[in-house]
């Protein structure tokens, strides 16, 4: 039976055990809700970014890439509304010295009595709520004076808007067209938590799609569908995804319409990605604040401020969703195994090369030359450490879809066995055909055996 719902604790412990993600600054006692990515975490992240980049840019003709600075001119954040409005209501507890979001007290735990919410016990002594800006401030240049104050970007989107004119002119685009970027964003969240789900430093993948105003609703719906399809394409189960449209009271100041693509995380249905119709808010505001006109002028002299449709997500939320969706436990021949059933194109390692007996020089040499051949094109791993069963289990836990085993028979007929992570089926094939076999396997449609 497939594991339907896995706890966040199991995911955290697997990530640590297998070196996907470590708590940051651990040797100094840790820094709450901050994480470092280990080898497999980096490979997983790189694959997710590559799949997003392919879908957004390489497979299309209408979107270009950008990599803007993290620290922008401080006026950018005045124009965007972040200086004034990017705030959450904060309360302090004078008794336990913890801080809470005043609008999320029912989701928080009292520092002294974790079974209660803040304010529920007679000892709780909460301050009045005050607005707390989530942007991290920093100082540019050596002198700490007011004029040098700057911010770490809380979203990558504004770096795109301020480059609208550059792209329009140099990439010679006309709406509808998009600009996409991947990069770190920073928010001083009052209550980060749930592993990578809400952190203070995260990597966003955002795309701003500029459209003629009359077409904005159509493109808004289009991008909701596109993004939902992307998650299905990379193996997330349909039953774990839903689209939730925000009511007018829930929308951000810039939004004419927002839908969350939600995933059923262990903490319940929560926002994975947001798709927003931002109207002309951003280009109009930056025109006002910078006095540079950000508009489209057509060949016949028609001019207008394009409206913007924005799909925005963090790698962290995708990683948690993919880990949760992929996690499985099963008993095989009286042995339990834990397996991450990742889509082969996001799995950190595509194939493992395993000589059956580590001390057999003939097997090792064949295995190593296969490994050298494959590693030029794929993420592959050579492992001759320990019993073969243990090596398979290790690969299962990091989600490697295929393992090629080199055994005695290889020495006589130059064939190897390939073991499939999901079905556990094994087949033999010529060692010279492995590279091609792997290319074909990656091209095949993949569906999680966990069902819909
Ligand atoms: N440019 C629009 C924007 O940034 P947002 O809803 O605030 O909108 C977009 O953020 C996405 O960024 C979210 O859907 C989520 O995937 C991710 N995200 C936001 N805050 C996050 C945090 N503290 N930790 C991890 N991911 C976060």
Short mmCIF file of C-alpha atoms and ligand atoms in Angstrom, two decimals:
data_model
loop_
_atom_site.label_atom_id
_atom_site.label_comp_id
_atom_site.label_asym_id
_atom_site.label_seq_id
_atom_site.Cartn_x
_atom_site.Cartn_y
_atom_site.Cartn_z
CA UNK A 1 0.00 0.00 0.00
CA UNK A 2 1.36 3.39 -0.97
CA UNK A 3 1.91 5.89 1.81
CA UNK A 4 -0.80 8.47 1.33
CA UNK A 5 0.09 11.04 3.91
CA UNK A 6 3.51 11.43 5.39
CA UNK A 7 4.34 13.57 8.41
CA UNK A 8 6.64 16.56 8.06
CA UNK A 9 8.88 14.96 10.73
CA UNK A 10 9.56 11.96 8.48
CA UNK A 11 10.44 14.25 5.58
CA UNK A 12 12.77 16.34 7.75
CA UNK A 13 14.49 13.28 9.09
CA UNK A 14 14.98 11.69 5.65
CA UNK A 15 16.33 14.99 4.29
CA UNK A 16 18.86 15.12 7.05
CA UNK A 17 19.79 11.44 6.99
CA UNK A 18 20.43 11.45 3.26
CA UNK A 19 22.01 14.89 3.06
CA UNK A 20 19.32 16.81 1.17
CA UNK A 21 18.87 19.60 3.73
CA UNK A 22 20.60 20.45 7.00
CA UNK A 23 19.57 22.92 9.69
CA UNK A 24 21.83 25.91 9.10
CA UNK A 25 24.61 27.05 11.45
CA UNK A 26 24.16 23.89 13.47
CA UNK A 27 27.59 23.97 15.09
CA UNK A 28 26.63 27.37 16.57
CA UNK A 29 23.35 26.06 17.91
CA UNK A 30 21.35 26.70 14.74
CA UNK A 31 19.45 29.71 13.47
CA UNK A 32 15.73 28.98 13.61
CA UNK A 33 14.03 28.02 10.35
CA UNK A 34 17.18 28.49 8.26
CA UNK A 35 18.48 25.63 6.17
CA UNK A 36 21.48 24.62 4.08
CA UNK A 37 21.18 22.31 1.10
CA UNK A 38 23.48 19.30 0.87
CA UNK A 39 24.57 17.50 -2.29
CA UNK A 40 21.26 15.79 -3.16
CA UNK A 41 19.28 18.89 -2.19
CA UNK A 42 21.35 20.96 -4.61
CA UNK A 43 20.90 18.39 -7.41
CA UNK A 44 17.14 18.29 -6.77
CA UNK A 45 16.93 22.07 -6.76
CA UNK A 46 18.95 22.36 -9.97
CA UNK A 47 16.66 19.87 -11.71
CA UNK A 48 13.50 21.68 -10.63
CA UNK A 49 14.94 24.99 -11.80
CA UNK A 50 15.95 23.42 -15.12
CA UNK A 51 12.43 22.01 -15.68
CA UNK A 52 10.88 25.41 -14.88
CA UNK A 53 13.35 27.19 -17.14
CA UNK A 54 12.60 24.76 -19.98
CA UNK A 55 8.85 25.21 -19.63
CA UNK A 56 9.04 28.98 -19.25
CA UNK A 57 11.78 29.87 -21.71
CA UNK A 58 13.38 27.12 -23.78
CA UNK A 59 10.13 25.57 -24.99
CA UNK A 60 8.53 28.95 -25.84
CA UNK A 61 9.25 31.92 -28.06
CA UNK A 62 7.56 34.61 -26.01
CA UNK A 63 9.50 34.68 -22.70
CA UNK A 64 13.04 35.86 -22.03
CA UNK A 65 15.28 35.42 -19.01
CA UNK A 66 16.58 37.98 -16.54
CA UNK A 67 18.82 37.93 -13.48
CA UNK A 68 18.45 41.22 -11.62
CA UNK A 69 20.27 42.42 -8.52
CA UNK A 70 19.16 41.44 -5.01
CA UNK A 71 19.71 44.96 -3.68
CA UNK A 72 17.83 47.50 -5.77
CA UNK A 73 17.42 51.25 -5.48
CA UNK A 74 15.36 51.86 -2.29
CA UNK A 75 12.80 53.87 -4.28
CA UNK A 76 11.83 50.63 -6.04
CA UNK A 77 10.26 49.43 -2.81
CA UNK A 78 8.47 52.72 -2.25
CA UNK A 79 6.98 52.50 -5.73
CA UNK A 80 5.99 48.85 -5.29
CA UNK A 81 4.19 49.60 -2.02
CA UNK A 82 6.47 47.39 0.07
CA UNK A 83 7.87 50.16 2.31
CA UNK A 84 4.40 51.21 3.30
CA UNK A 85 2.40 48.04 3.12
CA UNK A 86 4.51 44.88 3.27
CA UNK A 87 3.70 44.35 6.92
CA UNK A 88 2.19 41.79 9.25
CA UNK A 89 0.62 42.59 12.64
CA UNK A 90 3.00 41.54 15.39
CA UNK A 91 2.41 40.89 19.10
CA UNK A 92 5.03 40.12 21.74
CA UNK A 93 4.38 38.01 24.81
CA UNK A 94 6.01 39.69 27.82
CA UNK A 95 5.93 36.38 29.72
CA UNK A 96 7.48 33.87 27.29
CA UNK A 97 9.26 36.52 25.15
CA UNK A 98 8.01 34.93 21.92
CA UNK A 99 6.57 36.87 18.98
CA UNK A 100 3.43 35.98 17.11
CA UNK A 101 1.41 37.17 14.17
CA UNK A 102 -1.65 38.80 15.67
CA UNK A 103 -3.82 37.52 12.80
CA UNK A 104 -2.58 33.93 13.17
CA UNK A 105 -2.76 33.37 16.94
CA UNK A 106 -4.97 30.33 16.40
CA UNK A 107 -2.15 28.72 14.33
CA UNK A 108 0.55 29.47 16.95
CA UNK A 109 1.52 27.72 20.16
CA UNK A 110 1.95 29.39 23.53
CA UNK A 111 5.65 29.38 24.54
CA UNK A 112 4.92 27.92 27.98
CA UNK A 113 1.95 25.69 27.22
CA UNK A 114 2.36 24.46 23.64
CA UNK A 115 -1.09 22.84 23.75
CA UNK A 116 -2.63 26.33 24.08
CA UNK A 117 -2.68 29.28 21.73
CA UNK A 118 -1.03 32.59 22.73
CA UNK A 119 -3.39 34.61 24.93
CA UNK A 120 -5.29 31.53 26.13
CA UNK A 121 -3.61 31.11 29.52
CA UNK A 122 -3.79 33.59 32.43
CA UNK A 123 0.03 33.96 32.34
CA UNK A 124 0.05 35.14 28.68
CA UNK A 125 0.74 38.87 28.57
CA UNK A 126 0.45 40.01 24.96
CA UNK A 127 1.30 43.51 23.76
CA UNK A 128 -1.03 45.46 21.48
CA UNK A 129 -0.50 44.51 17.81
CA UNK A 130 1.87 46.72 15.82
CA UNK A 131 2.70 46.62 12.14
CA UNK A 132 6.03 44.95 11.38
CA UNK A 133 7.67 45.39 7.97
CA UNK A 134 8.94 42.08 6.59
CA UNK A 135 11.75 43.54 4.51
CA UNK A 136 15.32 43.03 5.72
CA UNK A 137 17.13 46.34 5.87
CA UNK A 138 20.78 46.74 5.04
CA UNK A 139 23.22 49.57 4.48
CA UNK A 140 24.92 50.26 1.18
CA UNK A 141 28.42 51.75 1.47
CA UNK A 142 30.59 52.18 4.53
CA UNK A 143 28.61 54.97 6.26
CA UNK A 144 25.46 54.10 8.15
CA UNK A 145 23.36 57.09 7.25
CA UNK A 146 19.74 57.39 6.26
CA UNK A 147 20.53 57.86 2.55
CA UNK A 148 22.38 54.55 2.42
CA UNK A 149 19.50 52.42 3.66
CA UNK A 150 18.54 49.62 1.27
CA UNK A 151 16.61 46.36 1.39
CA UNK A 152 17.19 42.75 0.47
CA UNK A 153 14.51 42.09 -2.13
CA UNK A 154 11.37 40.42 -0.75
CA UNK A 155 10.39 39.29 -4.28
CA UNK A 156 12.17 38.99 -7.60
CA UNK A 157 9.25 40.57 -9.49
CA UNK A 158 10.27 44.21 -9.03
CA UNK A 159 13.65 43.56 -10.68
CA UNK A 160 11.65 42.52 -13.74
CA UNK A 161 9.38 45.59 -13.83
CA UNK A 162 12.28 48.02 -13.63
CA UNK A 163 13.88 46.26 -16.62
CA UNK A 164 10.70 46.35 -18.73
CA UNK A 165 12.03 49.09 -21.00
CA UNK A 166 15.41 47.41 -21.52
CA UNK A 167 13.80 44.15 -22.58
CA UNK A 168 11.21 45.85 -24.75
CA UNK A 169 13.92 47.70 -26.66
CA UNK A 170 16.75 45.21 -26.76
CA UNK A 171 14.83 41.96 -27.07
CA UNK A 172 12.40 43.75 -29.46
CA UNK A 173 9.29 42.28 -27.86
CA UNK A 174 5.63 43.19 -28.16
CA UNK A 175 2.87 42.07 -25.80
CA UNK A 176 2.05 39.39 -25.05
CA UNK A 177 5.55 38.54 -23.86
CA UNK A 178 7.13 37.58 -20.58
CA UNK A 179 10.26 38.03 -18.50
CA UNK A 180 11.25 35.25 -16.12
CA UNK A 181 13.78 35.05 -13.35
CA UNK A 182 14.98 32.75 -10.63
CA UNK A 183 16.69 34.12 -7.55
CA UNK A 184 16.83 34.51 -3.81
CA UNK A 185 14.25 36.56 -1.94
CA UNK A 186 14.25 37.50 1.72
CA UNK A 187 11.41 38.11 4.17
CA UNK A 188 11.73 38.60 7.87
CA UNK A 189 8.76 36.32 8.58
CA UNK A 190 7.43 36.64 12.12
CA UNK A 191 6.54 32.98 12.36
CA UNK A 192 8.58 30.94 9.90
CA UNK A 193 8.23 27.19 10.17
CA UNK A 194 7.02 23.87 8.84
CA UNK A 195 10.47 23.01 7.54
CA UNK A 196 11.11 24.76 4.20
CA UNK A 197 7.50 25.84 3.76
CA UNK A 198 7.94 29.26 5.34
CA UNK A 199 11.51 30.46 5.62
CA UNK A 200 13.20 33.84 5.72
CA UNK A 201 15.49 33.21 2.77
CA UNK A 202 14.09 31.38 -0.24
CA UNK A 203 14.55 31.06 -3.96
CA UNK A 204 11.71 32.37 -6.08
CA UNK A 205 10.84 31.52 -9.66
CA UNK A 206 8.69 34.31 -11.04
CA UNK A 207 7.50 35.27 -14.48
CA UNK A 208 5.84 38.55 -15.41
CA UNK A 209 3.73 38.23 -18.56
CA UNK A 210 2.89 41.58 -20.19
CA UNK A 211 -0.38 41.59 -22.14
CA UNK A 212 -2.72 44.05 -23.87
CA UNK A 213 -5.21 45.18 -21.16
CA UNK A 214 -8.23 43.68 -22.91
CA UNK A 215 -6.60 40.23 -22.89
CA UNK A 216 -5.62 40.08 -19.22
CA UNK A 217 -8.45 37.82 -18.02
CA UNK A 218 -7.78 35.28 -20.78
CA UNK A 219 -4.07 35.14 -20.01
CA UNK A 220 -4.71 34.95 -16.27
CA UNK A 221 -6.79 31.78 -16.83
CA UNK A 222 -4.21 30.48 -19.30
CA UNK A 223 -1.36 30.74 -16.78
CA UNK A 224 -3.33 29.04 -14.02
CA UNK A 225 -3.85 26.06 -16.36
CA UNK A 226 -0.25 26.08 -17.59
CA UNK A 227 1.20 26.02 -14.13
CA UNK A 228 -1.17 23.33 -12.90
CA UNK A 229 -0.18 21.20 -15.91
CA UNK A 230 3.49 21.68 -15.09
CA UNK A 231 3.00 20.14 -11.64
CA UNK A 232 1.11 17.21 -13.15
CA UNK A 233 3.80 16.78 -15.80
CA UNK A 234 6.41 16.42 -13.08
CA UNK A 235 4.46 13.83 -11.20
CA UNK A 236 2.46 15.53 -8.44
CA UNK A 237 -0.81 13.70 -7.87
CA UNK A 238 -3.93 15.44 -9.20
CA UNK A 239 -5.84 14.68 -5.99
CA UNK A 240 -3.22 16.65 -4.01
CA UNK A 241 -3.53 19.82 -6.09
CA UNK A 242 -6.31 22.35 -6.29
CA UNK A 243 -6.84 25.93 -7.43
CA UNK A 244 -8.32 28.38 -4.94
CA UNK A 245 -9.38 31.81 -6.09
CA UNK A 246 -8.92 34.66 -3.58
CA UNK A 247 -11.92 36.71 -2.57
CA UNK A 248 -11.57 40.51 -3.05
CA UNK A 249 -10.75 41.01 0.65
CA UNK A 250 -7.83 38.57 0.52
CA UNK A 251 -6.09 40.03 -2.54
CA UNK A 252 -2.88 42.07 -2.36
CA UNK A 253 -3.04 45.81 -3.05
CA UNK A 254 -1.84 45.33 -6.63
CA UNK A 255 -4.08 42.44 -7.58
CA UNK A 256 -7.15 42.38 -9.82
CA UNK A 257 -7.42 38.64 -9.36
CA UNK A 258 -5.31 35.99 -7.61
CA UNK A 259 -5.51 32.22 -7.52
CA UNK A 260 -3.41 29.95 -5.40
CA UNK A 261 -2.37 26.58 -6.70
CA UNK A 262 -2.59 24.70 -3.42
CA UNK A 263 -1.01 21.41 -2.45
CA UNK A 264 -2.21 19.12 0.32
CA UNK A 265 0.89 19.44 2.54
CA UNK A 266 1.06 17.59 5.88
CA UNK A 267 -0.10 20.92 7.40
CA UNK A 268 -3.23 20.86 5.21
CA UNK A 269 -4.11 22.59 1.94
CA UNK A 270 -1.66 25.48 1.55
CA UNK A 271 -0.34 27.80 -1.12
CA UNK A 272 2.21 26.23 -3.40
CA UNK A 273 2.18 28.87 -6.14
CA UNK A 274 0.28 32.10 -6.69
CA UNK A 275 -0.97 33.32 -10.05
CA UNK A 276 -1.97 36.99 -10.00
CA UNK A 277 -3.44 39.46 -12.42
CA UNK A 278 -1.51 42.57 -11.35
CA UNK A 279 -3.18 44.88 -13.86
CA UNK A 280 -1.08 47.95 -14.72
CA UNK A 281 -0.20 48.66 -11.08
CA UNK A 282 3.54 48.04 -11.25
CA UNK A 283 4.41 49.71 -14.55
CA UNK A 284 2.26 52.74 -13.64
CA UNK A 285 3.84 53.12 -10.21
CA UNK A 286 7.40 52.79 -11.52
CA UNK A 287 6.60 55.33 -14.25
CA UNK A 288 5.36 57.69 -11.53
CA UNK A 289 8.30 57.20 -9.16
CA UNK A 290 11.12 57.01 -11.72
CA UNK A 291 9.63 59.41 -14.32
CA UNK A 292 10.66 56.90 -16.99
CA UNK A 293 7.67 55.97 -19.15
CA UNK A 294 7.03 52.26 -19.00
CA UNK A 295 4.57 51.60 -21.79
CA UNK A 296 4.29 49.82 -25.08
CA UNK A 297 4.26 51.88 -28.26
CA UNK A 298 3.23 49.92 -31.34
CA UNK A 299 4.46 50.41 -34.92
CA UNK A 300 1.27 52.36 -35.73
CA UNK A 301 1.70 54.67 -32.77
CA UNK A 302 -0.80 52.87 -30.50
CA UNK A 303 0.35 53.14 -26.91
CA UNK A 304 -0.75 51.50 -23.70
CA UNK A 305 0.51 50.28 -20.34
CA UNK A 306 0.45 46.48 -20.53
CA UNK A 307 -1.25 44.48 -17.80
CA UNK A 308 0.74 41.84 -16.01
CA UNK A 309 -0.03 38.21 -15.25
CA UNK A 310 2.36 36.69 -12.72
CA UNK A 311 2.91 33.04 -11.77
CA UNK A 312 5.17 33.10 -8.67
CA UNK A 313 6.50 30.23 -6.59
CA UNK A 314 9.45 29.32 -4.42
CA UNK A 315 11.66 26.30 -4.92
CA UNK A 316 11.23 25.57 -1.24
CA UNK A 317 7.46 25.05 -1.56
CA UNK A 318 7.96 22.87 -4.66
CA UNK A 319 10.63 20.82 -2.91
CA UNK A 320 8.39 20.12 0.08
CA UNK A 321 5.46 19.21 -2.21
CA UNK A 322 7.64 16.91 -4.32
CA UNK A 323 9.19 15.22 -1.28
CA UNK A 324 5.80 14.67 0.33
CA UNK A 325 4.27 13.39 -2.90
CA UNK A 326 7.21 11.11 -3.64
CA UNK A 327 7.63 9.63 -0.15
CA UNK A 328 6.63 5.99 0.13
CA UNK A 329 7.25 3.03 2.39
CA UNK A 330 6.63 -0.59 1.53
CA UNK A 331 7.54 -4.08 2.63
CA UNK A 332 9.44 -6.08 0.03
CA UNK A 333 10.25 -9.69 0.91
CA UNK A 334 9.74 -9.02 4.64
CA UNK A 335 12.04 -6.00 4.47
CA UNK A 336 10.79 -2.46 4.75
CA UNK A 337 12.03 0.06 2.27
CA UNK A 338 11.60 3.81 2.11
CA UNK A 339 11.53 5.18 -1.38
CA UNK A 340 11.23 8.61 -2.94
CA UNK A 341 9.24 8.13 -6.12
CA UNK A 342 10.46 11.29 -7.83
CA UNK A 343 9.78 11.97 -11.47
CA UNK A 344 12.97 10.74 -13.25
CA UNK A 345 13.64 14.23 -14.60
CA UNK A 346 13.73 15.78 -11.14
CA UNK A 347 15.40 12.92 -9.24
CA UNK A 348 18.81 14.11 -7.96
CA UNK A 349 20.57 11.03 -9.35
CA UNK A 350 19.29 9.45 -12.56
CA UNK A 351 21.12 6.15 -12.30
CA UNK A 352 23.41 4.27 -9.95
CA UNK A 353 26.22 2.04 -11.20
CA UNK A 354 26.86 -0.83 -8.83
CA UNK A 355 29.50 -3.54 -9.18
CA UNK A 356 28.06 -6.59 -7.40
CA UNK A 357 31.31 -7.40 -5.63
CA UNK A 358 33.49 -4.44 -4.70
CA UNK A 359 36.67 -6.49 -4.46
CA UNK A 360 36.40 -8.02 -7.92
CA UNK A 361 38.72 -5.99 -10.13
CA UNK A 362 37.06 -7.15 -13.34
CA UNK A 363 33.62 -6.00 -12.15
CA UNK A 364 34.96 -2.75 -10.75
CA UNK A 365 36.74 -1.86 -13.95
CA UNK A 366 33.62 -2.54 -16.10
CA UNK A 367 31.46 -0.59 -13.67
CA UNK A 368 33.82 2.36 -13.59
CA UNK A 369 34.06 2.61 -17.35
CA UNK A 370 30.24 2.55 -17.64
CA UNK A 371 30.11 5.24 -14.96
CA UNK A 372 32.67 7.40 -16.81
CA UNK A 373 30.65 7.07 -20.02
CA UNK A 374 27.31 7.98 -18.44
CA UNK A 375 28.45 10.80 -16.17
CA UNK A 376 29.28 12.99 -19.19
CA UNK A 377 25.56 13.32 -19.87
CA UNK A 378 23.63 12.38 -16.75
CA UNK A 379 23.75 12.71 -13.01
CA UNK A 380 24.96 9.21 -12.12
CA UNK A 381 26.52 7.75 -9.02
CA UNK A 382 29.06 4.96 -8.60
CA UNK A 383 28.71 2.96 -5.40
CA UNK A 384 30.66 -0.12 -4.35
CA UNK A 385 30.24 0.33 -0.63
CA UNK A 386 28.50 -2.44 1.32
CA UNK A 387 26.05 -5.23 0.52
CA UNK A 388 24.07 -4.82 -2.70
CA UNK A 389 20.74 -4.75 -0.82
CA UNK A 390 21.94 -1.83 1.30
CA UNK A 391 23.14 0.02 -1.77
CA UNK A 392 19.73 -0.41 -3.45
CA UNK A 393 17.99 0.90 -0.34
CA UNK A 394 20.25 3.91 -0.24
CA UNK A 395 19.43 4.72 -3.84
CA UNK A 396 15.70 4.20 -3.15
CA UNK A 397 15.88 6.71 -0.33
CA UNK A 398 17.37 9.39 -2.54
CA UNK A 399 14.92 8.53 -5.31
CA UNK A 400 17.26 7.16 -8.01
CA UNK A 401 14.97 5.71 -10.70
CA UNK A 402 17.38 3.10 -12.09
CA UNK A 403 20.33 1.06 -10.85
CA UNK A 404 22.67 -0.83 -13.20
CA UNK A 405 24.39 -3.79 -11.63
CA UNK A 406 27.55 -5.30 -13.02
CA UNK A 407 27.92 -8.97 -12.06
CA UNK A 408 29.77 -12.16 -13.01
CA UNK A 409 27.68 -12.57 -16.14
CA UNK A 410 28.84 -9.16 -17.36
CA UNK A 411 32.36 -10.54 -17.62
CA UNK A 412 31.23 -13.33 -19.94
CA UNK A 413 28.56 -11.66 -22.11
CA UNK A 414 28.86 -7.90 -21.55
CA UNK A 415 25.34 -7.51 -20.24
CA UNK A 416 24.16 -5.71 -17.09
CA UNK A 417 20.96 -5.73 -15.06
CA UNK A 418 18.84 -2.66 -14.68
CA UNK A 419 16.57 -2.44 -11.66
CA UNK A 420 13.54 -0.17 -11.72
CA UNK A 421 13.02 1.79 -8.49
CA UNK A 422 9.22 1.72 -8.63
CA UNK A 423 8.32 -1.74 -9.96
CA UNK A 424 11.53 -3.43 -8.78
CA UNK A 425 11.50 -5.25 -12.13
CA UNK A 426 14.92 -6.25 -13.44
CA UNK A 427 15.99 -6.77 -17.03
CA UNK A 428 19.29 -7.51 -18.74
CA UNK A 429 20.69 -5.43 -21.51
CA UNK A 430 24.01 -5.07 -23.32
CA UNK A 431 26.41 -2.78 -21.52
CA UNK A 432 27.00 -0.91 -24.79
CA UNK A 433 23.28 -0.05 -24.97
CA UNK A 434 22.94 1.45 -21.49
CA UNK A 435 23.46 5.04 -22.57
CA UNK A 436 20.75 4.80 -25.22
CA UNK A 437 18.46 2.88 -22.85
CA UNK A 438 18.75 5.66 -20.30
CA UNK A 439 18.04 8.38 -22.87
CA UNK A 440 14.92 6.50 -23.99
CA UNK A 441 13.81 5.87 -20.43
CA UNK A 442 13.99 9.58 -19.66
CA UNK A 443 11.87 10.36 -22.71
CA UNK A 444 9.10 7.95 -21.65
CA UNK A 445 6.02 9.28 -19.86
CA UNK A 446 6.22 8.65 -16.16
CA UNK A 447 3.34 8.37 -13.76
CA UNK A 448 3.64 7.84 -10.05
CA UNK A 449 2.63 4.33 -8.97
CA UNK A 450 0.97 6.02 -5.95
CA UNK A 451 -2.10 6.71 -8.11
CA UNK A 452 -3.91 9.94 -8.89
N1 LIG B 1 5.74 38.57 -6.61
C1 LIG B 1 4.59 38.09 -5.94
C2 LIG B 1 4.91 37.38 -4.70
O1 LIG B 1 6.04 37.37 -4.26
P1 LIG B 1 3.84 35.95 -2.81
O2 LIG B 1 2.52 35.23 -2.78
O3 LIG B 1 4.18 36.80 -1.66
O4 LIG B 1 3.83 36.76 -4.17
C3 LIG B 1 5.02 34.07 -4.18
O5 LIG B 1 4.99 34.87 -3.02
C4 LIG B 1 5.44 32.66 -3.82
O6 LIG B 1 6.67 32.67 -3.10
C5 LIG B 1 4.46 31.92 -2.91
O7 LIG B 1 3.42 31.34 -3.65
C6 LIG B 1 5.37 30.86 -2.31
O8 LIG B 1 5.56 29.80 -3.23
C7 LIG B 1 6.69 31.60 -2.18
N2 LIG B 1 6.92 32.14 -0.81
C8 LIG B 1 6.47 33.30 -0.30
N3 LIG B 1 6.91 33.48 0.95
C9 LIG B 1 7.67 32.40 1.25
C10 LIG B 1 8.42 32.00 2.41
N4 LIG B 1 8.51 32.76 3.50
N5 LIG B 1 9.07 30.80 2.36
C11 LIG B 1 9.02 30.03 1.25
N6 LIG B 1 8.34 30.38 0.15
C12 LIG B 1 7.68 31.54 0.12
#
